[in-house]
Amino acid sequence: MSFDRYSRQERFKPIGVQGQEKLISKHVLVIGAGALGTSSAEQLVRGGVGKLTIVDRDYVEWSNLQRQQLFTEKDAKQRIPKAKAAESKLKEINSEVQIKGHIMDVQREELERLIDGVDVVLDATDNFDTRMLVNDVCQKHRIPWIYGGCVGSHGMSFTILPGETPCLQCLLESVPMGGATCDTVGVISPAVQMVTAHQVAEALKILVDDKEALIGKFVMFDLWNHHYTTMKVDRAKRETCPSCGVHATYPYLSPEYQTKTAVLCGRDTVQIRPPSKMVRDLDEVRMSLVDGEVEQNPFLLSYKKGDHRMIFFKDGRVLIHGTKDVTEARNLYHKIIG
């Protein structure tokens, strides 16, 4: 390790040399490699966290480049999966950190496996289905996680400590989360950075064992209109909560909550997930395509015909662009896959 690499961080008394040594031994899981995920991941890697795992189901598009750091025009042209593009860039930033990017749609089985040995989870997702799953897994395994959301010039963040703070299930009954998305009202990059500044600062406090410094409140802001609010939410914690209460059942880990199709956040895109684990042979898929435009890289195959584009991943998932209709998406899928 370079002697002075983390010198400025070590001079910050709340971290110091001992805190830096703790960081090097810690493992952070980032769910999502979009705007929030890439920003948080870069800060953590530059700060010297020992191990970072980043997970994402999507690939880089041109519209991502405005706010999703770590990605380049080359990544968008080649439709490189975000997890792999992020992993590559992060390894160039700090070769001393163990970095692993996973191209996958996070469901119960995947998350139960990924959570092993993790010290804190950062939420960088774009949907509440995944967040509720993360919430239940973290409650079950008693792992802190940090919620984050961003749209327009608005952002919000809250640190969830199992057994101590309200969980996301509790908060949904008392805190307005909003229903807008980046695709419907847009988003500005500074708002993203504000959210991740809160998330990463909170993560560092947890990782160096300085929980007394945690803000302990729900943070909301509107960066464009100069509004900043913190809310005490202690009373939101419910003993009867199915996710964190006295008799928790972790409902989002049950099979009925594991959907096989999902309309992606604010986009004309449906994801179809196979009913069981598999490894798809992309070359075999390519041979079955008799017309349309086909592009392929080591991670995925893109097939465009008419108004629709289908993206095939090795883990069996397919993204169908050009529709929000699950039935239509399934029909298109079955025409190719059977």
XYZ file of C-alpha atoms in Angstrom:
338
model
C 0.000 0.000 0.000
C 1.308 3.450 -0.900
C 2.414 5.178 2.314
C 0.589 8.463 1.699
C -2.374 7.281 -0.369
C -4.865 7.796 2.451
C -2.870 10.401 4.373
C -5.457 13.164 4.044
C -8.215 10.866 5.218
C -6.100 9.618 8.118
C -5.512 13.210 9.228
C -9.271 13.555 9.673
C -9.495 12.750 13.393
C -12.805 10.838 13.399
C -11.146 8.312 11.045
C -7.440 8.496 11.761
C -4.941 5.693 11.202
C -6.981 3.199 13.222
C -10.119 3.986 11.285
C -8.268 3.544 8.014
C -7.079 0.118 9.143
C -10.684 -0.783 9.907
C -11.796 0.383 6.441
C -9.256 -1.874 4.772
C -10.826 -4.891 6.498
C -14.435 -4.049 5.581
C -16.765 -5.214 2.789
C -19.442 -2.992 1.214
C -22.217 -4.179 -1.113
C -23.641 -1.613 -3.551
C -26.965 -2.593 -5.128
C -27.180 -0.782 -8.469
C -24.483 0.674 -10.726
C -26.321 3.713 -12.034
C -25.953 7.316 -10.895
C -25.984 6.651 -7.147
C -24.084 3.376 -7.361
C -21.162 4.576 -9.463
C -20.727 7.730 -7.375
C -20.833 5.854 -4.063
C -18.592 3.070 -5.331
C -15.933 5.492 -6.556
C -15.862 7.370 -3.235
C -15.542 4.129 -1.266
C -12.814 2.749 -3.521
C -10.836 5.983 -3.369
C -11.287 5.935 0.417
C -9.710 2.498 0.715
C -12.545 0.175 1.713
C -11.064 -3.318 1.567
C -13.678 -5.044 -0.559
C -16.481 -3.738 -2.731
C -19.170 -5.722 -4.510
C -21.370 -3.918 -7.039
C -24.424 -5.468 -8.663
C -26.527 -4.291 -11.612
C -28.818 -5.873 -14.203
C -28.555 -3.254 -16.967
C -26.054 -2.032 -19.545
C -24.658 1.422 -20.352
C -26.787 3.684 -22.576
C -26.167 7.192 -23.921
C -28.698 8.744 -21.538
C -26.624 7.441 -18.599
C -23.526 9.497 -19.414
C -24.997 12.794 -18.153
C -24.842 11.678 -14.506
C -23.453 8.143 -14.158
C -19.744 8.597 -13.537
C -17.275 5.820 -14.404
C -18.935 5.278 -17.813
C -17.668 6.492 -21.198
C -18.977 6.858 -24.736
C -17.192 3.624 -25.617
C -19.187 1.782 -22.932
C -22.437 3.162 -24.371
C -21.494 2.306 -27.964
C -20.682 -1.276 -26.997
C -23.556 -1.596 -24.501
C -21.213 -2.870 -21.814
C -23.028 -4.107 -18.678
C -22.829 -1.445 -15.989
C -21.447 -3.794 -13.344
C -18.511 -4.772 -15.554
C -17.830 -1.255 -16.815
C -17.822 0.007 -13.215
C -15.576 -2.829 -12.050
C -13.054 -2.080 -14.785
C -12.874 1.650 -14.025
C -12.751 1.146 -10.263
C -9.809 -1.264 -10.537
C -7.919 1.423 -12.415
C -8.642 3.890 -9.619
C -7.456 1.646 -6.770
C -5.809 -1.704 -7.447
C -5.514 -2.366 -3.699
C -9.266 -2.837 -3.274
C -10.954 -6.165 -4.025
C -13.657 -5.224 -6.525
C -16.232 -7.538 -8.046
C -19.030 -6.548 -10.414
C -21.954 -8.929 -10.867
C -24.257 -8.752 -13.895
C -27.486 -9.946 -12.355
C -30.996 -9.078 -11.320
C -30.982 -9.144 -7.538
C -33.619 -11.470 -6.157
C -33.832 -13.393 -2.886
C -31.393 -16.183 -3.739
C -28.771 -13.851 -5.173
C -28.986 -11.397 -2.304
C -28.851 -14.100 0.376
C -25.617 -15.273 -1.231
C -24.087 -11.831 -1.788
C -24.838 -10.602 1.745
C -22.450 -13.067 3.389
C -19.577 -11.198 5.044
C -20.899 -7.746 4.133
C -20.548 -4.944 6.690
C -22.916 -2.395 5.127
C -25.218 -2.236 2.089
C -25.755 0.880 -0.023
C -29.038 1.259 -1.876
C -28.544 2.539 -5.425
C -31.566 0.887 -7.009
C -34.338 2.393 -9.114
C -37.334 0.497 -7.733
C -39.017 -0.285 -4.427
C -39.411 -4.008 -5.127
C -35.648 -4.412 -4.846
C -35.433 -2.014 -1.907
C -38.015 -3.984 0.065
C -36.076 -7.159 -0.651
C -32.852 -5.508 0.528
C -34.688 -4.270 3.615
C -35.855 -7.748 4.589
C -32.513 -9.447 3.928
C -30.651 -6.823 5.948
C -33.138 -7.112 8.812
C -32.826 -10.896 8.772
C -29.013 -10.837 8.831
C -28.724 -7.717 11.030
C -26.691 -5.743 8.494
C -26.920 -1.925 8.313
C -28.052 -0.462 5.009
C -28.415 3.063 3.697
C -31.434 4.049 1.642
C -30.985 6.667 -1.078
C -33.220 8.160 -3.738
C -32.894 10.946 -6.269
C -35.126 12.539 -8.927
C -35.145 15.998 -10.483
C -33.291 18.186 -7.989
C -34.694 16.264 -5.022
C -32.926 13.652 -2.950
C -33.378 11.671 0.230
C -31.383 9.331 2.428
C -31.795 7.356 5.630
C -29.542 4.959 7.499
C -31.293 1.805 8.692
C -29.812 -0.084 11.640
C -31.598 -3.396 12.300
C -32.969 -3.553 15.828
C -32.401 0.165 16.414
C -34.085 2.324 13.764
C -37.326 2.018 11.802
C -36.913 -0.080 8.675
C -38.082 0.867 5.189
C -41.354 -1.002 5.701
C -42.024 1.176 8.748
C -41.128 4.383 6.912
C -43.454 3.733 3.988
C -46.393 4.341 6.323
C -45.116 7.702 7.561
C -42.675 9.289 5.100
C -43.715 10.514 1.618
C -41.395 8.782 -0.855
C -42.912 10.187 -4.076
C -43.686 8.415 -7.340
C -41.732 10.374 -9.955
C -38.764 8.832 -11.790
C -35.705 10.137 -13.618
C -37.353 9.202 -16.895
C -40.521 11.182 -16.196
C -39.155 14.378 -14.625
C -35.412 14.078 -15.233
C -32.536 14.432 -12.789
C -29.522 16.686 -12.370
C -26.096 15.344 -11.479
C -25.475 17.633 -8.465
C -28.524 16.140 -6.746
C -27.034 12.681 -7.256
C -23.768 13.772 -5.679
C -25.611 15.250 -2.702
C -27.386 11.948 -2.008
C -24.210 9.894 -2.285
C -22.332 12.371 -0.088
C -24.828 11.544 2.663
C -24.794 7.805 1.949
C -21.015 7.433 1.844
C -20.452 9.632 4.896
C -22.894 7.468 6.849
C -21.241 4.307 5.532
C -17.811 5.518 6.652
C -19.153 6.204 10.149
C -20.451 2.634 10.360
C -17.268 1.121 8.917
C -14.980 2.897 11.403
C -17.336 2.080 14.302
C -18.444 5.655 14.972
C -22.193 5.050 15.065
C -22.696 7.887 17.531
C -21.915 10.272 14.661
C -24.757 8.927 12.482
C -27.327 11.587 11.650
C -30.221 9.444 12.904
C -32.796 11.309 10.836
C -34.479 11.048 7.460
C -32.800 13.564 5.131
C -34.658 15.302 2.281
C -33.539 18.176 0.076
C -34.313 20.138 -3.078
C -30.968 21.371 -4.346
C -32.424 23.675 -7.013
C -34.754 25.517 -4.648
C -32.439 25.506 -1.631
C -34.565 23.352 0.657
C -32.991 20.989 3.173
C -34.979 19.072 5.775
C -34.234 16.415 8.369
C -37.028 14.463 10.025
C -37.013 12.518 13.261
C -38.608 9.166 12.468
C -37.970 7.217 15.680
C -41.705 6.908 16.335
C -42.212 5.270 12.946
C -40.699 2.022 14.225
C -43.470 -0.517 14.747
C -43.371 -3.616 16.946
C -45.870 -5.231 14.583
C -43.818 -4.529 11.447
C -43.513 -7.776 9.428
C -39.970 -6.868 8.421
C -38.431 -5.654 11.696
C -41.048 -6.210 14.413
C -41.082 -8.601 17.340
C -42.456 -11.408 15.178
C -40.834 -10.522 11.865
C -41.657 -12.809 8.939
C -39.611 -11.010 6.249
C -42.459 -11.106 3.704
C -40.379 -9.938 0.738
C -38.213 -13.050 1.017
C -41.177 -15.341 0.396
C -41.597 -16.956 -3.062
C -44.795 -15.087 -3.936
C -42.846 -11.836 -3.989
C -40.274 -13.145 -6.487
C -41.583 -11.846 -9.780
C -40.364 -13.203 -13.091
C -41.256 -10.102 -15.071
C -40.698 -6.452 -14.232
C -41.297 -3.151 -15.988
C -38.089 -1.160 -15.517
C -38.256 2.228 -13.820
C -39.902 4.799 -16.096
C -38.739 3.103 -19.291
C -40.464 1.315 -22.161
C -38.706 -1.853 -21.091
C -39.787 -5.178 -19.621
C -37.361 -7.598 -18.039
C -38.125 -11.303 -18.307
C -36.323 -13.605 -15.935
C -36.167 -17.411 -16.399
C -37.974 -19.520 -13.784
C -34.737 -21.202 -12.682
C -31.008 -20.568 -12.779
C -29.323 -21.065 -16.137
C -26.401 -20.041 -18.326
C -27.574 -18.896 -21.750
C -25.454 -19.665 -24.808
C -25.449 -16.346 -26.675
C -23.968 -17.933 -29.807
C -26.889 -20.363 -29.873
C -29.345 -17.487 -29.563
C -27.611 -15.669 -32.398
C -27.977 -18.687 -34.678
C -31.741 -18.706 -34.091
C -32.142 -15.095 -35.298
C -33.003 -15.069 -38.991
C -33.450 -11.323 -39.527
C -33.141 -7.996 -37.716
C -30.027 -6.227 -36.410
C -27.734 -8.274 -34.179
C -24.815 -7.014 -32.063
C -22.866 -9.068 -29.570
C -20.128 -8.579 -26.984
C -18.701 -11.015 -24.406
C -21.489 -10.189 -21.953
C -24.721 -9.837 -23.924
C -26.456 -10.037 -27.299
C -28.587 -7.223 -28.734
C -31.304 -8.007 -31.283
C -33.366 -5.238 -32.889
C -36.377 -5.871 -35.085
C -38.913 -3.192 -35.905
C -39.690 -1.048 -32.862
C -38.312 -3.487 -30.326
C -34.839 -4.360 -29.121
C -34.133 -7.491 -27.086
C -31.032 -7.734 -24.895
C -30.034 -11.285 -23.932
C -27.774 -11.820 -20.903
C -25.817 -14.954 -20.043
C -27.761 -15.424 -16.800
C -30.931 -16.002 -18.844
C -32.513 -12.565 -18.417
C -33.884 -10.659 -21.391
C -34.623 -6.935 -21.542
C -37.300 -6.088 -24.097
C -37.196 -2.418 -25.086
C -40.083 -0.674 -26.804
C -42.963 -1.827 -24.603
C -44.355 -1.579 -21.070
C -46.836 -4.361 -21.784
C -45.742 -7.547 -20.027
C -47.969 -9.729 -22.247
C -46.533 -8.232 -25.432
C -43.026 -8.654 -24.032
C -43.674 -12.297 -23.224
C -44.980 -12.903 -26.742
C -41.872 -11.374 -28.271
C -39.721 -13.400 -25.906
C -41.397 -16.700 -26.713
C -41.089 -16.087 -30.452
C -37.323 -16.264 -29.990
C -36.791 -18.512 -26.977
C -39.859 -20.758 -27.226
